[in-house]
PDB file of C-alpha atoms in Angstrom:
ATOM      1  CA  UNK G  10       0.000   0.000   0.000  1.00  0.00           C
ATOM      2  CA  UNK G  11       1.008   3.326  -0.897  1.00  0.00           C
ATOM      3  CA  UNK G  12       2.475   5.326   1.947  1.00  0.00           C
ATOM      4  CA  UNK G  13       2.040   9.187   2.446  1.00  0.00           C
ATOM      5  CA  UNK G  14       3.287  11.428   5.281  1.00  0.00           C
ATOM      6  CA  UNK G  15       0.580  13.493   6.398  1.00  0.00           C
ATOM      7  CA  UNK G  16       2.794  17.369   7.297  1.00  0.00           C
ATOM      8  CA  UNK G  17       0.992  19.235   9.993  1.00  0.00           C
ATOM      9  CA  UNK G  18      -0.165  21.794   7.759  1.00  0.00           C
ATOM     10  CA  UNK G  19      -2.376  19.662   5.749  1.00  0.00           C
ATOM     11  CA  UNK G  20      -3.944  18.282   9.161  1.00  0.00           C
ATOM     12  CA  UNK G  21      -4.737  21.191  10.738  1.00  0.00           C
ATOM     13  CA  UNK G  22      -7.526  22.309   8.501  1.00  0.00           C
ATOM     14  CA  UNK G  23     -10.725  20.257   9.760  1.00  0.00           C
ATOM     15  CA  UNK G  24     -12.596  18.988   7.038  1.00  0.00           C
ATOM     16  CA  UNK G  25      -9.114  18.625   4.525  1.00  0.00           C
ATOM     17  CA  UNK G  26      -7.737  16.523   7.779  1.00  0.00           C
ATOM     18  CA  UNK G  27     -10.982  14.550   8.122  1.00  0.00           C
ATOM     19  CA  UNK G  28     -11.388  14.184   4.284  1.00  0.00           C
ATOM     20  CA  UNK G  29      -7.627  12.826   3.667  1.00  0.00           C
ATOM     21  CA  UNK G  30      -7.921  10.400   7.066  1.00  0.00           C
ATOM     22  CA  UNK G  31     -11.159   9.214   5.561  1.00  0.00           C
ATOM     23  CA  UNK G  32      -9.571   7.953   2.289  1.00  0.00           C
ATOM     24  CA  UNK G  33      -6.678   6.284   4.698  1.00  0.00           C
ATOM     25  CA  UNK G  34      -9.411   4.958   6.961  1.00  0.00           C
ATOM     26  CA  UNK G  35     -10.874   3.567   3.163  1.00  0.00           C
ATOM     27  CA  UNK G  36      -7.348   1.650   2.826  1.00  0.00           C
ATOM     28  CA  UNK G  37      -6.880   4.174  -0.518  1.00  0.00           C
ATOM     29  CA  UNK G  38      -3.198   4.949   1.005  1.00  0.00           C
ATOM     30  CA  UNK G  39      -1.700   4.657   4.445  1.00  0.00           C
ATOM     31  CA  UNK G  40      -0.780   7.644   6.359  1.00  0.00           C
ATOM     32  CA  UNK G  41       2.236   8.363   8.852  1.00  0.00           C
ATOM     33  CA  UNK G  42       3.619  11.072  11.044  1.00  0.00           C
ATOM     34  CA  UNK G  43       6.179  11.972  13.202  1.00  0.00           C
ATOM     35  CA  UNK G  44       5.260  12.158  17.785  1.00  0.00           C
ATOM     36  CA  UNK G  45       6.811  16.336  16.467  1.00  0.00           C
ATOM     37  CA  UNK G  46       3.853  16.335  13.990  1.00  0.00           C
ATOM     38  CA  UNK G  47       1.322  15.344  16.175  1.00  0.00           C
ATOM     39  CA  UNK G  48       2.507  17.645  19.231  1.00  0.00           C
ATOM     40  CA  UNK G  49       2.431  20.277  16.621  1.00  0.00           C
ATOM     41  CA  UNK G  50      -1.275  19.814  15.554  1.00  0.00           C
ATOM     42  CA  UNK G  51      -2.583  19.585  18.849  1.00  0.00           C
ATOM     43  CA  UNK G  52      -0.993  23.067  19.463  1.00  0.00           C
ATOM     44  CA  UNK G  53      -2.580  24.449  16.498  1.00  0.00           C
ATOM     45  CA  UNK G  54      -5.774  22.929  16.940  1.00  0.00           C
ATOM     46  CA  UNK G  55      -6.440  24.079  20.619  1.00  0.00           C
ATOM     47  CA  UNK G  56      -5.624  27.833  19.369  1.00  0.00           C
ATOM     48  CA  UNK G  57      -7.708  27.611  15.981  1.00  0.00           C
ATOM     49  CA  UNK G  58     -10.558  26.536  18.606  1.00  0.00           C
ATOM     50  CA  UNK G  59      -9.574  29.375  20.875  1.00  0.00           C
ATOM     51  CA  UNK G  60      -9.472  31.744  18.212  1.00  0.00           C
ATOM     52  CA  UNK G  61     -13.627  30.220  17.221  1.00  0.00           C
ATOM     53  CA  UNK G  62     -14.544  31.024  20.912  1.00  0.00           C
ATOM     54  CA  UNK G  63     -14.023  27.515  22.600  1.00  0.00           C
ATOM     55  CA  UNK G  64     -12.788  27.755  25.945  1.00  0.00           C
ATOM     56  CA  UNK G  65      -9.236  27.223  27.167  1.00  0.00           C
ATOM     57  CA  UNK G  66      -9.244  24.005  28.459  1.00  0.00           C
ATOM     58  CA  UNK G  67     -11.814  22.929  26.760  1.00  0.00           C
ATOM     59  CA  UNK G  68     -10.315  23.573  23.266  1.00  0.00           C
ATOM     60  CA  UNK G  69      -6.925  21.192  24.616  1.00  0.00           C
ATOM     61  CA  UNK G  70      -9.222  18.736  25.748  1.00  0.00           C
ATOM     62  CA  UNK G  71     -10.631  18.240  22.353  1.00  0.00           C
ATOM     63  CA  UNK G  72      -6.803  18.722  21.315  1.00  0.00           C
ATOM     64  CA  UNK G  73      -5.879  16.342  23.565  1.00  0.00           C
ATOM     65  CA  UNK G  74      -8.602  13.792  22.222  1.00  0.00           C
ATOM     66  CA  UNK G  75      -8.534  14.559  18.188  1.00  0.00           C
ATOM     67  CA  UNK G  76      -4.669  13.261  18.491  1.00  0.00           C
ATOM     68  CA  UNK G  77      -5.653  10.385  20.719  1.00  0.00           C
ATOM     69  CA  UNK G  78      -8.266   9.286  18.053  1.00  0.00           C
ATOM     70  CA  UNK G  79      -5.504   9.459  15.012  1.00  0.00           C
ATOM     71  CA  UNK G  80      -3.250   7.320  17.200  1.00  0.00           C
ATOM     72  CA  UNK G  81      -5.798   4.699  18.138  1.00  0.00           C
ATOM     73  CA  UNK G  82      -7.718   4.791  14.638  1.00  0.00           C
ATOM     74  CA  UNK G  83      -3.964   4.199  12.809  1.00  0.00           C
ATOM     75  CA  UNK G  84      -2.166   2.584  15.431  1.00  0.00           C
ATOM     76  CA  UNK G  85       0.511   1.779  13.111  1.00  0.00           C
ATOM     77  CA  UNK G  86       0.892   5.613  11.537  1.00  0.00           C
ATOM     78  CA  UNK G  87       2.986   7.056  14.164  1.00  0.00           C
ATOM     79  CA  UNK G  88       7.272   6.399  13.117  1.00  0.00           C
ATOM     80  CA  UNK G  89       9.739   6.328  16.065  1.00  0.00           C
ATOM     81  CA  UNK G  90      13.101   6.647  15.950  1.00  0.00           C
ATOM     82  CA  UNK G  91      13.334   9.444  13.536  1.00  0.00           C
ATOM     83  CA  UNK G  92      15.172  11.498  16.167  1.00  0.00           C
ATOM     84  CA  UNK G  93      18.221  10.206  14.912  1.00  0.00           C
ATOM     85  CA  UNK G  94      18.111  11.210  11.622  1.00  0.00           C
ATOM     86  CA  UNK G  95      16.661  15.122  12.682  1.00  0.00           C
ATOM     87  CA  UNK G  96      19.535  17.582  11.486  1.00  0.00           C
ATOM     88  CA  UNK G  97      21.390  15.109   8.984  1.00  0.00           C
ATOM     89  CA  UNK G  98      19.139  16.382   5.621  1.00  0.00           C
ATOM     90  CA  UNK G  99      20.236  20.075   5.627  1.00  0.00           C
ATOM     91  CA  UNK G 100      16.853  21.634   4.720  1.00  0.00           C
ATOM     92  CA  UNK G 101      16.569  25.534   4.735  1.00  0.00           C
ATOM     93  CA  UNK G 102      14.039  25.216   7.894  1.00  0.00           C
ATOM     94  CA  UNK G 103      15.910  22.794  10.838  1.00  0.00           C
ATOM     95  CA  UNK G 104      12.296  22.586  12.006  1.00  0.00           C
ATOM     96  CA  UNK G 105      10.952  20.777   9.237  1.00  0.00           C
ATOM     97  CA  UNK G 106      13.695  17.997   9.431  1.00  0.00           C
ATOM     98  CA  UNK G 107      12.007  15.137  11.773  1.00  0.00           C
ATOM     99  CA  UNK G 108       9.103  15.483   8.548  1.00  0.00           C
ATOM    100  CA  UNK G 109      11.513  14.221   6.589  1.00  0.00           C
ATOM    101  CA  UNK G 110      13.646  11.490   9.030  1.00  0.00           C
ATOM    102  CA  UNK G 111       9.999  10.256   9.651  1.00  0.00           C
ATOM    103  CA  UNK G 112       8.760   9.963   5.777  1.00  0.00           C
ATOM    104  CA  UNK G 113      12.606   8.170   4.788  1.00  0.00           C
ATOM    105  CA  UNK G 114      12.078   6.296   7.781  1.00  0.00           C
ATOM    106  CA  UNK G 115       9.206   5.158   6.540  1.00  0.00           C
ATOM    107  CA  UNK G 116       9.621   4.367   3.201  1.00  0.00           C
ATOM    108  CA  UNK G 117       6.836   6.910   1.901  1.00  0.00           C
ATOM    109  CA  UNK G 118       6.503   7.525  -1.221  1.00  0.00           C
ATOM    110  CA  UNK G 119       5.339  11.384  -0.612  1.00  0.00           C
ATOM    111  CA  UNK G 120       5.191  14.082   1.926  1.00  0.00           C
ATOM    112  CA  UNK G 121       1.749  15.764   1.650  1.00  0.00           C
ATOM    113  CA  UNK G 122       2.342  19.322   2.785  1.00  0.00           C
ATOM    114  CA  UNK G 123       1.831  22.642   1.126  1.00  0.00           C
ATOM    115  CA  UNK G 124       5.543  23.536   2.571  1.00  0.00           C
ATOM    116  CA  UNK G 125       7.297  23.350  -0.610  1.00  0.00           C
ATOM    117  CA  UNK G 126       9.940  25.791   0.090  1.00  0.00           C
ATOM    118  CA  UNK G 127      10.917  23.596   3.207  1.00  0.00           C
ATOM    119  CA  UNK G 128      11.621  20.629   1.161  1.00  0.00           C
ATOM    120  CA  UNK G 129      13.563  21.842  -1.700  1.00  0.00           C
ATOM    121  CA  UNK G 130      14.284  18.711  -4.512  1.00  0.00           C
ATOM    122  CA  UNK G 131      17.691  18.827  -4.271  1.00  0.00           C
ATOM    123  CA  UNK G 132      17.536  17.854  -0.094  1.00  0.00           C
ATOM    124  CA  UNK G 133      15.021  15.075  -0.541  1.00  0.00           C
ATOM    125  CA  UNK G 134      15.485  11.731  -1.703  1.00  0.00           C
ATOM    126  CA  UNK G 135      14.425  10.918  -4.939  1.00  0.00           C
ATOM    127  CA  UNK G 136      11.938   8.711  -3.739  1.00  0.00           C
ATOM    128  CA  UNK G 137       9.797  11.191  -1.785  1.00  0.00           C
ATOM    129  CA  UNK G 138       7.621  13.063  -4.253  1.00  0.00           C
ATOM    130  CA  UNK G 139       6.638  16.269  -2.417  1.00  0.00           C
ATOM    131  CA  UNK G 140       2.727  17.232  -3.240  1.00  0.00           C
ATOM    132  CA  UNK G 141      -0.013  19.655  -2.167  1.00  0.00           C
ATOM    133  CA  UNK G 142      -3.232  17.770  -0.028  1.00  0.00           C
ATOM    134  CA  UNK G 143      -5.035  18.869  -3.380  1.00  0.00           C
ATOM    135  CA  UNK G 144      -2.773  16.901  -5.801  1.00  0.00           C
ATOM    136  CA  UNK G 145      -2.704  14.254  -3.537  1.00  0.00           C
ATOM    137  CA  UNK G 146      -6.479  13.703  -2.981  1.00  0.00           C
ATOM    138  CA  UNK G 147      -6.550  14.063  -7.079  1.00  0.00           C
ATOM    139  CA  UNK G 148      -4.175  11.013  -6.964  1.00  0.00           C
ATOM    140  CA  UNK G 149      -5.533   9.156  -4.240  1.00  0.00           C
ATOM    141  CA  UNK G 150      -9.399   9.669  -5.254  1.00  0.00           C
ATOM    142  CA  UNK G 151      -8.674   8.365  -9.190  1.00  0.00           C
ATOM    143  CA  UNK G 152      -7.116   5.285  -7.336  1.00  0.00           C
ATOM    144  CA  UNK G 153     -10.975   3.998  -6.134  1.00  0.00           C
ATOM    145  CA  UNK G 154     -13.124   6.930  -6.857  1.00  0.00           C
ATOM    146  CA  UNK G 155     -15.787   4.689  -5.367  1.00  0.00           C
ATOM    147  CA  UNK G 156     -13.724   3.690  -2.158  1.00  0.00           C
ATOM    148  CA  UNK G 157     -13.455   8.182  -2.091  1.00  0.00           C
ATOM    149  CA  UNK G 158     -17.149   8.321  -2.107  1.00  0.00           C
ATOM    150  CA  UNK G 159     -17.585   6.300   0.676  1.00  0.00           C
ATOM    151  CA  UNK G 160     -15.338   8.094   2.922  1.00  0.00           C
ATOM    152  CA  UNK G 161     -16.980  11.265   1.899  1.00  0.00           C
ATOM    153  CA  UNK G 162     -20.321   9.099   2.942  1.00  0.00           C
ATOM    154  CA  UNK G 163     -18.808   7.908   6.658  1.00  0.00           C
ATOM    155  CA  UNK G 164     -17.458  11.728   7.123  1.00  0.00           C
ATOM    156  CA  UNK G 165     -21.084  13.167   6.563  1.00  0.00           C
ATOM    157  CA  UNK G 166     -22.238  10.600   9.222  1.00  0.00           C
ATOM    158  CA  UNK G 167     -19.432  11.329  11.582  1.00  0.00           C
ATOM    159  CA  UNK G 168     -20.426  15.386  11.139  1.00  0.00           C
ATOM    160  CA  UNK G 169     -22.439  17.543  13.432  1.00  0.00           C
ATOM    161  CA  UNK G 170     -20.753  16.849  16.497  1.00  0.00           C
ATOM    162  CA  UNK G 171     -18.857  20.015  17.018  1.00  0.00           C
ATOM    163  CA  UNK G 172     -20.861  22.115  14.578  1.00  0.00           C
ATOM    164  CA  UNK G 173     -23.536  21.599  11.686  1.00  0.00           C
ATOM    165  CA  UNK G 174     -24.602  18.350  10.074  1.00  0.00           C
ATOM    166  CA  UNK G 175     -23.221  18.202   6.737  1.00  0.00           C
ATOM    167  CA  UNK G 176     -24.338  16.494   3.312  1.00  0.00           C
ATOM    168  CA  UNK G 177     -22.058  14.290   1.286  1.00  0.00           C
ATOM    169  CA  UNK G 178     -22.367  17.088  -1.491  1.00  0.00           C
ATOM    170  CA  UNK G 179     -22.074  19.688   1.195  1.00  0.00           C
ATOM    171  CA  UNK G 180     -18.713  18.431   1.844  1.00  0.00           C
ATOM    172  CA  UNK G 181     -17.384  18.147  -1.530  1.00  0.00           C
ATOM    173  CA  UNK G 182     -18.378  21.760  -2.228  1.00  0.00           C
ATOM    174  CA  UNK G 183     -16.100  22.624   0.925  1.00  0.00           C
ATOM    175  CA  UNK G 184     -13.129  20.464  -0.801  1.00  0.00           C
ATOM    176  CA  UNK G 185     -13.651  22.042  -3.531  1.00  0.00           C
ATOM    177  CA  UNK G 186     -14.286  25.469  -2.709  1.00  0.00           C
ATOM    178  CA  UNK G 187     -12.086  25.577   0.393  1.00  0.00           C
ATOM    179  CA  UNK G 188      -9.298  23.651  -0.501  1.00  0.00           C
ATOM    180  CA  UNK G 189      -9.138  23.724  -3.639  1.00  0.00           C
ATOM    181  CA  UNK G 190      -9.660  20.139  -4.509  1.00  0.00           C
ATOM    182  CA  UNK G 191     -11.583  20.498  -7.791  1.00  0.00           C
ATOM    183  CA  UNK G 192     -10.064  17.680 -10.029  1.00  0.00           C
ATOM    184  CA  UNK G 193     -10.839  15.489  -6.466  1.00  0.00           C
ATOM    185  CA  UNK G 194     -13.992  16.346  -6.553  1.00  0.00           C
ATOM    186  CA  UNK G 195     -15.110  16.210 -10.250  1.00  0.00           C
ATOM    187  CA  UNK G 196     -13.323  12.349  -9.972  1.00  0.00           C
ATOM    188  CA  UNK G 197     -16.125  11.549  -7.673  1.00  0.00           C
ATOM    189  CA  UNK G 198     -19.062  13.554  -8.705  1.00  0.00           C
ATOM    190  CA  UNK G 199     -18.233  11.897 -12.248  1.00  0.00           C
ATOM    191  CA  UNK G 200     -18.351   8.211 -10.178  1.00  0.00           C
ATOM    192  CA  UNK G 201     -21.843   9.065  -8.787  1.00  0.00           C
TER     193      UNK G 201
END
């Protein structure tokens, strides 16, 4: 199965997070991070829902629990050890190096982030494509446009929690509109 680190900048938007863990969840690809990556979106995500109006401690409890959910959900997604290789790559921003110990550690075949200038070509491997969340989910959706449509199914069931209940067409108007994600999208409105 293909293998795709997930960057923290391409989790931290909601529905683009829940949307690309959906098609992992669907077996299209499987997803890893780095303990740095996770740490990181947990930070984010308690001030994003701070900045919305949650309270404090409420907004890191739901922190707290978003990252417990991605570790228990892909118990196999989180790569150790990558400490080791932190600092040996070079790359313009020392900060974004444990992204890539953890992707050659590994073996993915892409880091999904929209950090391009962080990852220059000539400091990653040739076996790490570098790609935006939008040309990924083009790549990953033609895969099993089907298998795409029922994630986008499951994450209209799983929505309305923490804020309105969403359609299935709902959602693909926010991937598209949003994020961007219109040769995603017309892949799967084409499969209905």
């Amino acid at each position: 199965m293909f293998i795709a680190l997930l960057d923290t900048c391409v989790l931290w938007p909601s529905t683009q997070r829940d949307f690309l863990l959906s098609l992992a969840f669907e077996q299209i690809y499987r997803p890893v991070w780095s303990s740095a990556i996770l740490d990181e979106l947990e930070y984010h995500e308690a001030e994003k829902l701070c900045h919305l109006g949650v309270d404090r401690a409420e907004a890191e409890v739901r922190a707290r629990k978003l990252v417990a959910q991605m570790r228990a959900i892909f118990v196999d997604a989180e790569v150790t050890g990558w400490e080791r290789l932190e600092g040996t790559f070079g790359l313009p921003d020392e900060d974004d190096e444990h992204v890539l110990a953890a992707a050659v550690l590994s073996n993915a075949g892409a880091i999904v982030t929209e950090n391009f200038k962080d990852f220059p070509v000539n400091k990653v491997p040739p076996s790490i494509e570098i790609i935006s969340a939008r040309d990924f989910a083009r790549d990953a959706v033609s895969l099993d446009p089907v298998r795409a449509l029922k994630a986008i199914s499951e994450l209209a069931g799983r929505s309305g929690k923490n804020g309105p209940r969403q359609t299935p067409d709902e959602i693909l108007g926010i991937l598209q509109n949003r994020y961007g994600m219109d040769e995603a999208v017309q892949i799967m409105r084409t499969a209905l």
